[in-house]
mmCIF file with all atom_site columns, C-alpha atoms in Angstrom:
data_model
loop_
_atom_site.group_PDB
_atom_site.id
_atom_site.type_symbol
_atom_site.label_atom_id
_atom_site.label_alt_id
_atom_site.label_comp_id
_atom_site.label_asym_id
_atom_site.label_entity_id
_atom_site.label_seq_id
_atom_site.pdbx_PDB_ins_code
_atom_site.Cartn_x
_atom_site.Cartn_y
_atom_site.Cartn_z
_atom_site.occupancy
_atom_site.B_iso_or_equiv
_atom_site.pdbx_formal_charge
_atom_site.auth_seq_id
_atom_site.auth_comp_id
_atom_site.auth_asym_id
_atom_site.auth_atom_id
_atom_site.pdbx_PDB_model_num
ATOM 1   C CA . UNK A 1 1   ? 111.232 88.152  115.343 1.00 88.00 ? 256 UNK A CA 1
ATOM 2   C CA . UNK A 1 2   ? 112.400 88.575  111.747 1.00 95.00 ? 257 UNK A CA 1
ATOM 3   C CA . UNK A 1 3   ? 115.932 89.958  111.350 1.00 97.00 ? 258 UNK A CA 1
ATOM 4   C CA . UNK A 1 4   ? 117.708 90.983  108.164 1.00 98.00 ? 259 UNK A CA 1
ATOM 5   C CA . UNK A 1 5   ? 121.348 91.091  107.176 1.00 98.00 ? 260 UNK A CA 1
ATOM 6   C CA . UNK A 1 6   ? 123.300 91.302  103.956 1.00 98.00 ? 261 UNK A CA 1
ATOM 7   C CA . UNK A 1 7   ? 124.555 88.078  102.408 1.00 98.00 ? 262 UNK A CA 1
ATOM 8   C CA . UNK A 1 8   ? 128.205 87.342  103.154 1.00 98.00 ? 263 UNK A CA 1
ATOM 9   C CA . UNK A 1 9   ? 130.586 84.831  101.641 1.00 97.00 ? 264 UNK A CA 1
ATOM 10  C CA . UNK A 1 10  ? 129.916 82.622  104.660 1.00 98.00 ? 265 UNK A CA 1
ATOM 11  C CA . UNK A 1 11  ? 126.321 82.274  103.406 1.00 98.00 ? 266 UNK A CA 1
ATOM 12  C CA . UNK A 1 12  ? 127.233 80.895  99.991  1.00 98.00 ? 267 UNK A CA 1
ATOM 13  C CA . UNK A 1 13  ? 127.069 77.228  101.035 1.00 98.00 ? 268 UNK A CA 1
ATOM 14  C CA . UNK A 1 14  ? 123.648 77.775  102.598 1.00 98.00 ? 269 UNK A CA 1
ATOM 15  C CA . UNK A 1 15  ? 122.443 79.603  99.486  1.00 98.00 ? 270 UNK A CA 1
ATOM 16  C CA . UNK A 1 16  ? 123.661 76.732  97.322  1.00 98.00 ? 271 UNK A CA 1
ATOM 17  C CA . UNK A 1 17  ? 121.768 74.279  99.505  1.00 98.00 ? 272 UNK A CA 1
ATOM 18  C CA . UNK A 1 18  ? 118.595 76.367  99.404  1.00 98.00 ? 273 UNK A CA 1
ATOM 19  C CA . UNK A 1 19  ? 118.785 76.889  95.638  1.00 98.00 ? 274 UNK A CA 1
ATOM 20  C CA . UNK A 1 20  ? 119.056 73.108  95.168  1.00 97.00 ? 275 UNK A CA 1
ATOM 21  C CA . UNK A 1 21  ? 115.876 72.428  97.168  1.00 97.00 ? 276 UNK A CA 1
ATOM 22  C CA . UNK A 1 22  ? 113.180 71.244  94.717  1.00 96.00 ? 277 UNK A CA 1
ATOM 23  C CA . UNK A 1 23  ? 110.617 73.850  95.846  1.00 96.00 ? 278 UNK A CA 1
ATOM 24  C CA . UNK A 1 24  ? 113.201 76.598  95.160  1.00 96.00 ? 279 UNK A CA 1
ATOM 25  C CA . UNK A 1 25  ? 114.949 75.113  92.117  1.00 95.00 ? 280 UNK A CA 1
ATOM 26  C CA . UNK A 1 26  ? 111.644 74.864  90.242  1.00 95.00 ? 281 UNK A CA 1
ATOM 27  C CA . UNK A 1 27  ? 111.209 78.646  90.208  1.00 96.00 ? 282 UNK A CA 1
ATOM 28  C CA . UNK A 1 28  ? 114.713 80.059  90.618  1.00 94.00 ? 283 UNK A CA 1
ATOM 29  C CA . UNK A 1 29  ? 116.423 77.761  88.067  1.00 93.00 ? 284 UNK A CA 1
ATOM 30  C CA . UNK A 1 30  ? 119.814 78.681  89.472  1.00 93.00 ? 285 UNK A CA 1
ATOM 31  C CA . UNK A 1 31  ? 123.161 76.924  89.296  1.00 95.00 ? 286 UNK A CA 1
ATOM 32  C CA . UNK A 1 32  ? 124.111 75.657  92.750  1.00 96.00 ? 287 UNK A CA 1
ATOM 33  C CA . UNK A 1 33  ? 127.825 74.924  92.520  1.00 96.00 ? 288 UNK A CA 1
ATOM 34  C CA . UNK A 1 34  ? 130.018 76.937  94.904  1.00 97.00 ? 289 UNK A CA 1
ATOM 35  C CA . UNK A 1 35  ? 131.524 78.734  91.906  1.00 97.00 ? 290 UNK A CA 1
ATOM 36  C CA . UNK A 1 36  ? 128.106 79.665  90.493  1.00 97.00 ? 291 UNK A CA 1
ATOM 37  C CA . UNK A 1 37  ? 126.809 80.929  93.835  1.00 98.00 ? 292 UNK A CA 1
ATOM 38  C CA . UNK A 1 38  ? 129.962 83.032  94.326  1.00 97.00 ? 293 UNK A CA 1
ATOM 39  C CA . UNK A 1 39  ? 129.697 84.351  90.759  1.00 97.00 ? 294 UNK A CA 1
ATOM 40  C CA . UNK A 1 40  ? 126.036 85.301  91.103  1.00 96.00 ? 295 UNK A CA 1
ATOM 41  C CA . UNK A 1 41  ? 125.885 86.575  94.689  1.00 97.00 ? 296 UNK A CA 1
ATOM 42  C CA . UNK A 1 42  ? 129.424 87.933  95.075  1.00 97.00 ? 297 UNK A CA 1
ATOM 43  C CA . UNK A 1 43  ? 128.899 91.182  93.131  1.00 97.00 ? 298 UNK A CA 1
ATOM 44  C CA . UNK A 1 44  ? 125.914 92.149  95.265  1.00 96.00 ? 299 UNK A CA 1
ATOM 45  C CA . UNK A 1 45  ? 127.792 91.213  98.430  1.00 96.00 ? 300 UNK A CA 1
ATOM 46  C CA . UNK A 1 46  ? 130.708 93.449  97.365  1.00 97.00 ? 301 UNK A CA 1
ATOM 47  C CA . UNK A 1 47  ? 128.226 96.222  96.400  1.00 96.00 ? 302 UNK A CA 1
ATOM 48  C CA . UNK A 1 48  ? 129.281 95.997  92.742  1.00 97.00 ? 303 UNK A CA 1
ATOM 49  C CA . UNK A 1 49  ? 125.613 95.471  91.820  1.00 96.00 ? 304 UNK A CA 1
ATOM 50  C CA . UNK A 1 50  ? 122.831 97.898  92.756  1.00 96.00 ? 305 UNK A CA 1
ATOM 51  C CA . UNK A 1 51  ? 120.537 95.169  94.129  1.00 97.00 ? 306 UNK A CA 1
ATOM 52  C CA . UNK A 1 52  ? 120.758 93.857  97.689  1.00 97.00 ? 307 UNK A CA 1
ATOM 53  C CA . UNK A 1 53  ? 120.759 90.214  98.722  1.00 98.00 ? 308 UNK A CA 1
ATOM 54  C CA . UNK A 1 54  ? 119.575 89.707  102.278 1.00 98.00 ? 309 UNK A CA 1
ATOM 55  C CA . UNK A 1 55  ? 119.228 86.751  104.596 1.00 98.00 ? 310 UNK A CA 1
ATOM 56  C CA . UNK A 1 56  ? 116.058 86.694  106.669 1.00 98.00 ? 311 UNK A CA 1
ATOM 57  C CA . UNK A 1 57  ? 116.382 84.979  110.032 1.00 97.00 ? 312 UNK A CA 1
ATOM 58  C CA . UNK A 1 58  ? 113.550 84.075  112.347 1.00 96.00 ? 313 UNK A CA 1
ATOM 59  C CA . UNK A 1 59  ? 114.415 83.667  116.014 1.00 94.00 ? 314 UNK A CA 1
ATOM 60  C CA . UNK A 1 60  ? 118.089 83.463  115.077 1.00 95.00 ? 315 UNK A CA 1
ATOM 61  C CA . UNK A 1 61  ? 117.671 80.732  112.450 1.00 96.00 ? 316 UNK A CA 1
ATOM 62  C CA . UNK A 1 62  ? 118.184 81.549  108.738 1.00 98.00 ? 317 UNK A CA 1
ATOM 63  C CA . UNK A 1 63  ? 114.809 81.347  107.000 1.00 97.00 ? 318 UNK A CA 1
ATOM 64  C CA . UNK A 1 64  ? 115.226 82.630  103.471 1.00 98.00 ? 319 UNK A CA 1
ATOM 65  C CA . UNK A 1 65  ? 116.706 84.968  100.921 1.00 98.00 ? 320 UNK A CA 1
ATOM 66  C CA . UNK A 1 66  ? 115.354 88.298  99.767  1.00 98.00 ? 321 UNK A CA 1
ATOM 67  C CA . UNK A 1 67  ? 116.602 90.234  96.776  1.00 98.00 ? 322 UNK A CA 1
ATOM 68  C CA . UNK A 1 68  ? 115.504 93.854  96.569  1.00 98.00 ? 323 UNK A CA 1
ATOM 69  C CA . UNK A 1 69  ? 116.190 96.294  93.798  1.00 98.00 ? 324 UNK A CA 1
ATOM 70  C CA . UNK A 1 70  ? 115.004 99.480  92.176  1.00 98.00 ? 325 UNK A CA 1
ATOM 71  C CA . UNK A 1 71  ? 113.513 99.036  88.709  1.00 98.00 ? 326 UNK A CA 1
ATOM 72  C CA . UNK A 1 72  ? 115.502 102.040 87.437  1.00 97.00 ? 327 UNK A CA 1
ATOM 73  C CA . UNK A 1 73  ? 118.734 100.146 88.105  1.00 97.00 ? 328 UNK A CA 1
ATOM 74  C CA . UNK A 1 74  ? 117.670 97.351  85.725  1.00 97.00 ? 329 UNK A CA 1
ATOM 75  C CA . UNK A 1 75  ? 116.351 98.993  82.525  1.00 97.00 ? 330 UNK A CA 1
ATOM 76  C CA . UNK A 1 76  ? 115.755 95.684  80.717  1.00 96.00 ? 331 UNK A CA 1
ATOM 77  C CA . UNK A 1 77  ? 113.493 94.508  83.529  1.00 96.00 ? 332 UNK A CA 1
ATOM 78  C CA . UNK A 1 78  ? 111.732 97.870  83.621  1.00 97.00 ? 333 UNK A CA 1
ATOM 79  C CA . UNK A 1 79  ? 111.145 97.600  79.850  1.00 97.00 ? 334 UNK A CA 1
ATOM 80  C CA . UNK A 1 80  ? 109.403 94.240  80.379  1.00 96.00 ? 335 UNK A CA 1
ATOM 81  C CA . UNK A 1 81  ? 107.158 95.381  83.223  1.00 98.00 ? 336 UNK A CA 1
ATOM 82  C CA . UNK A 1 82  ? 106.179 98.877  82.012  1.00 97.00 ? 337 UNK A CA 1
ATOM 83  C CA . UNK A 1 83  ? 103.915 97.628  79.186  1.00 97.00 ? 338 UNK A CA 1
ATOM 84  C CA . UNK A 1 84  ? 101.881 95.780  81.838  1.00 98.00 ? 339 UNK A CA 1
ATOM 85  C CA . UNK A 1 85  ? 101.619 98.432  84.553  1.00 98.00 ? 340 UNK A CA 1
ATOM 86  C CA . UNK A 1 86  ? 102.845 101.875 85.487  1.00 98.00 ? 341 UNK A CA 1
ATOM 87  C CA . UNK A 1 87  ? 106.235 101.760 87.218  1.00 98.00 ? 342 UNK A CA 1
ATOM 88  C CA . UNK A 1 88  ? 106.797 105.062 89.055  1.00 98.00 ? 343 UNK A CA 1
ATOM 89  C CA . UNK A 1 89  ? 110.317 106.467 89.479  1.00 98.00 ? 344 UNK A CA 1
ATOM 90  C CA . UNK A 1 90  ? 112.175 104.738 92.348  1.00 98.00 ? 345 UNK A CA 1
ATOM 91  C CA . UNK A 1 91  ? 109.672 101.839 92.459  1.00 98.00 ? 346 UNK A CA 1
ATOM 92  C CA . UNK A 1 92  ? 111.265 98.758  93.983  1.00 98.00 ? 347 UNK A CA 1
ATOM 93  C CA . UNK A 1 93  ? 110.892 95.040  93.441  1.00 98.00 ? 348 UNK A CA 1
ATOM 94  C CA . UNK A 1 94  ? 111.631 91.990  95.524  1.00 98.00 ? 349 UNK A CA 1
ATOM 95  C CA . UNK A 1 95  ? 112.301 88.329  94.936  1.00 97.00 ? 350 UNK A CA 1
ATOM 96  C CA . UNK A 1 96  ? 112.319 85.864  97.787  1.00 97.00 ? 351 UNK A CA 1
ATOM 97  C CA . UNK A 1 97  ? 112.539 82.277  98.855  1.00 97.00 ? 352 UNK A CA 1
ATOM 98  C CA . UNK A 1 98  ? 112.063 80.179  101.969 1.00 97.00 ? 353 UNK A CA 1
ATOM 99  C CA . UNK A 1 99  ? 115.078 77.883  101.982 1.00 96.00 ? 354 UNK A CA 1
ATOM 100 C CA . UNK A 1 100 ? 114.032 74.888  104.059 1.00 93.00 ? 355 UNK A CA 1
ATOM 101 C CA . UNK A 1 101 ? 111.070 72.938  102.664 1.00 93.00 ? 356 UNK A CA 1
ATOM 102 C CA . UNK A 1 102 ? 109.947 72.028  106.195 1.00 93.00 ? 357 UNK A CA 1
ATOM 103 C CA . UNK A 1 103 ? 109.230 75.738  106.798 1.00 94.00 ? 358 UNK A CA 1
ATOM 104 C CA . UNK A 1 104 ? 106.935 76.358  103.829 1.00 92.00 ? 359 UNK A CA 1
ATOM 105 C CA . UNK A 1 105 ? 103.161 76.321  104.198 1.00 90.00 ? 360 UNK A CA 1
ATOM 106 C CA . UNK A 1 106 ? 103.311 77.820  107.703 1.00 92.00 ? 361 UNK A CA 1
ATOM 107 C CA . UNK A 1 107 ? 102.646 81.486  106.924 1.00 92.00 ? 362 UNK A CA 1
ATOM 108 C CA . UNK A 1 108 ? 106.330 82.385  107.035 1.00 97.00 ? 363 UNK A CA 1
ATOM 109 C CA . UNK A 1 109 ? 106.438 83.578  103.411 1.00 96.00 ? 364 UNK A CA 1
ATOM 110 C CA . UNK A 1 110 ? 103.823 86.316  103.937 1.00 98.00 ? 365 UNK A CA 1
ATOM 111 C CA . UNK A 1 111 ? 105.477 87.234  107.257 1.00 97.00 ? 366 UNK A CA 1
ATOM 112 C CA . UNK A 1 112 ? 108.849 87.521  105.535 1.00 98.00 ? 367 UNK A CA 1
ATOM 113 C CA . UNK A 1 113 ? 107.356 89.666  102.760 1.00 98.00 ? 368 UNK A CA 1
ATOM 114 C CA . UNK A 1 114 ? 105.576 91.950  105.258 1.00 98.00 ? 369 UNK A CA 1
ATOM 115 C CA . UNK A 1 115 ? 108.828 92.368  107.188 1.00 98.00 ? 370 UNK A CA 1
ATOM 116 C CA . UNK A 1 116 ? 110.706 93.108  103.950 1.00 98.00 ? 371 UNK A CA 1
ATOM 117 C CA . UNK A 1 117 ? 108.153 95.776  103.079 1.00 98.00 ? 372 UNK A CA 1
ATOM 118 C CA . UNK A 1 118 ? 108.595 97.398  106.489 1.00 97.00 ? 373 UNK A CA 1
ATOM 119 C CA . UNK A 1 119 ? 112.349 97.470  105.839 1.00 97.00 ? 374 UNK A CA 1
ATOM 120 C CA . UNK A 1 120 ? 111.793 99.081  102.443 1.00 98.00 ? 375 UNK A CA 1
ATOM 121 C CA . UNK A 1 121 ? 109.417 101.733 103.788 1.00 98.00 ? 376 UNK A CA 1
ATOM 122 C CA . UNK A 1 122 ? 111.835 102.649 106.575 1.00 97.00 ? 377 UNK A CA 1
ATOM 123 C CA . UNK A 1 123 ? 115.074 102.432 104.570 1.00 97.00 ? 378 UNK A CA 1
ATOM 124 C CA . UNK A 1 124 ? 114.083 103.778 101.153 1.00 97.00 ? 379 UNK A CA 1
ATOM 125 C CA . UNK A 1 125 ? 112.195 107.034 101.715 1.00 96.00 ? 380 UNK A CA 1
ATOM 126 C CA . UNK A 1 126 ? 111.923 107.670 97.973  1.00 97.00 ? 381 UNK A CA 1
ATOM 127 C CA . UNK A 1 127 ? 110.339 104.287 97.115  1.00 98.00 ? 382 UNK A CA 1
ATOM 128 C CA . UNK A 1 128 ? 106.667 104.973 96.326  1.00 98.00 ? 383 UNK A CA 1
ATOM 129 C CA . UNK A 1 129 ? 105.705 101.329 95.884  1.00 98.00 ? 384 UNK A CA 1
ATOM 130 C CA . UNK A 1 130 ? 106.890 97.759  95.493  1.00 98.00 ? 385 UNK A CA 1
ATOM 131 C CA . UNK A 1 131 ? 105.976 95.916  92.300  1.00 98.00 ? 386 UNK A CA 1
ATOM 132 C CA . UNK A 1 132 ? 106.518 92.165  92.017  1.00 98.00 ? 387 UNK A CA 1
ATOM 133 C CA . UNK A 1 133 ? 106.051 90.116  88.845  1.00 98.00 ? 388 UNK A CA 1
ATOM 134 C CA . UNK A 1 134 ? 105.558 86.412  89.528  1.00 98.00 ? 389 UNK A CA 1
ATOM 135 C CA . UNK A 1 135 ? 104.967 83.523  87.152  1.00 98.00 ? 390 UNK A CA 1
ATOM 136 C CA . UNK A 1 136 ? 101.266 82.720  86.857  1.00 98.00 ? 391 UNK A CA 1
ATOM 137 C CA . UNK A 1 137 ? 101.834 79.065  87.774  1.00 98.00 ? 392 UNK A CA 1
ATOM 138 C CA . UNK A 1 138 ? 103.743 79.919  90.967  1.00 97.00 ? 393 UNK A CA 1
ATOM 139 C CA . UNK A 1 139 ? 100.573 79.978  93.047  1.00 97.00 ? 394 UNK A CA 1
ATOM 140 C CA . UNK A 1 140 ? 102.368 79.612  96.391  1.00 96.00 ? 395 UNK A CA 1
ATOM 141 C CA . UNK A 1 141 ? 104.389 82.759  95.646  1.00 97.00 ? 396 UNK A CA 1
ATOM 142 C CA . UNK A 1 142 ? 101.550 84.954  94.459  1.00 97.00 ? 397 UNK A CA 1
ATOM 143 C CA . UNK A 1 143 ? 99.312  83.801  97.317  1.00 97.00 ? 398 UNK A CA 1
ATOM 144 C CA . UNK A 1 144 ? 102.071 84.833  99.760  1.00 98.00 ? 399 UNK A CA 1
ATOM 145 C CA . UNK A 1 145 ? 102.127 88.263  98.121  1.00 98.00 ? 400 UNK A CA 1
ATOM 146 C CA . UNK A 1 146 ? 98.359  88.568  98.469  1.00 98.00 ? 401 UNK A CA 1
ATOM 147 C CA . UNK A 1 147 ? 98.475  87.502  102.123 1.00 98.00 ? 402 UNK A CA 1
ATOM 148 C CA . UNK A 1 148 ? 101.156 90.147  102.694 1.00 98.00 ? 403 UNK A CA 1
ATOM 149 C CA . UNK A 1 149 ? 98.851  92.846  101.309 1.00 98.00 ? 404 UNK A CA 1
ATOM 150 C CA . UNK A 1 150 ? 99.953  93.179  97.688  1.00 98.00 ? 405 UNK A CA 1
ATOM 151 C CA . UNK A 1 151 ? 97.277  93.459  95.012  1.00 98.00 ? 406 UNK A CA 1
ATOM 152 C CA . UNK A 1 152 ? 97.325  91.977  91.518  1.00 98.00 ? 407 UNK A CA 1
ATOM 153 C CA . UNK A 1 153 ? 97.395  94.934  89.140  1.00 98.00 ? 408 UNK A CA 1
ATOM 154 C CA . UNK A 1 154 ? 98.163  93.235  85.832  1.00 98.00 ? 409 UNK A CA 1
ATOM 155 C CA . UNK A 1 155 ? 98.771  89.984  84.017  1.00 98.00 ? 410 UNK A CA 1
ATOM 156 C CA . UNK A 1 156 ? 100.823 89.589  80.888  1.00 98.00 ? 411 UNK A CA 1
ATOM 157 C CA . UNK A 1 157 ? 103.967 88.253  79.302  1.00 97.00 ? 412 UNK A CA 1
ATOM 158 C CA . UNK A 1 158 ? 107.438 88.552  80.844  1.00 97.00 ? 413 UNK A CA 1
ATOM 159 C CA . UNK A 1 159 ? 110.540 86.444  80.205  1.00 95.00 ? 414 UNK A CA 1
ATOM 160 C CA . UNK A 1 160 ? 110.473 83.565  82.741  1.00 95.00 ? 415 UNK A CA 1
ATOM 161 C CA . UNK A 1 161 ? 113.352 82.701  85.077  1.00 91.00 ? 416 UNK A CA 1
ATOM 162 C CA . UNK A 1 162 ? 113.004 79.050  84.127  1.00 92.00 ? 417 UNK A CA 1
ATOM 163 C CA . UNK A 1 163 ? 113.070 78.263  80.386  1.00 93.00 ? 418 UNK A CA 1
ATOM 164 C CA . UNK A 1 164 ? 110.547 75.441  80.870  1.00 95.00 ? 419 UNK A CA 1
ATOM 165 C CA . UNK A 1 165 ? 107.900 78.055  81.721  1.00 96.00 ? 420 UNK A CA 1
ATOM 166 C CA . UNK A 1 166 ? 105.839 80.106  79.347  1.00 97.00 ? 421 UNK A CA 1
ATOM 167 C CA . UNK A 1 167 ? 105.779 83.903  79.624  1.00 97.00 ? 422 UNK A CA 1
ATOM 168 C CA . UNK A 1 168 ? 102.526 84.274  81.648  1.00 98.00 ? 423 UNK A CA 1
ATOM 169 C CA . UNK A 1 169 ? 103.031 86.431  84.752  1.00 98.00 ? 424 UNK A CA 1
ATOM 170 C CA . UNK A 1 170 ? 100.915 88.261  87.287  1.00 98.00 ? 425 UNK A CA 1
ATOM 171 C CA . UNK A 1 171 ? 102.123 91.612  88.563  1.00 98.00 ? 426 UNK A CA 1
ATOM 172 C CA . UNK A 1 172 ? 101.507 92.605  92.185  1.00 98.00 ? 427 UNK A CA 1
ATOM 173 C CA . UNK A 1 173 ? 101.838 96.014  93.788  1.00 98.00 ? 428 UNK A CA 1
ATOM 174 C CA . UNK A 1 174 ? 101.679 97.687  97.160  1.00 98.00 ? 429 UNK A CA 1
ATOM 175 C CA . UNK A 1 175 ? 101.970 101.423 97.661  1.00 98.00 ? 430 UNK A CA 1
ATOM 176 C CA . UNK A 1 176 ? 103.824 103.100 100.488 1.00 98.00 ? 431 UNK A CA 1
ATOM 177 C CA . UNK A 1 177 ? 101.455 103.504 103.436 1.00 96.00 ? 432 UNK A CA 1
ATOM 178 C CA . UNK A 1 178 ? 100.222 107.042 104.036 1.00 92.00 ? 433 UNK A CA 1
ATOM 179 C CA . UNK A 1 179 ? 101.657 108.934 106.972 1.00 75.00 ? 434 UNK A CA 1
#
């Protein structure tokens, strides 16, 4: 069973390890020193940032990281996505990773995304949808979104996380289930 909890300072070493994994580093392009991890994840942990950083655990073992946020809280990001697709008020976005390379390719990414969506639908009553831009070359990521039920609604240019990438992105969306 998938469980979720907020990132704590005790998770920083694990996050640094995950961010250094080649399959993660390629797309996240994140500094992995203890100082960098504390700098980048500390504000969210202390609730000084509006986004949430969550650890997903499967059967008691940490599996991955999920970041969830509301587009309205990040106007620059909203400005990049809105030319490509409609972003309703209170629309949310997620970013995610599976930390251990031995656990990728087993269907855990789509399962983690589906579980994250369930958490959003139950915890954010005003979120009408989840919209996720992903780099066009990150096939594993956008296939996980598709397997989790998201639909590609647009393709276009957005600033990449990794400067070696061009600006091509696909944008995926899932609306809140009726009822």
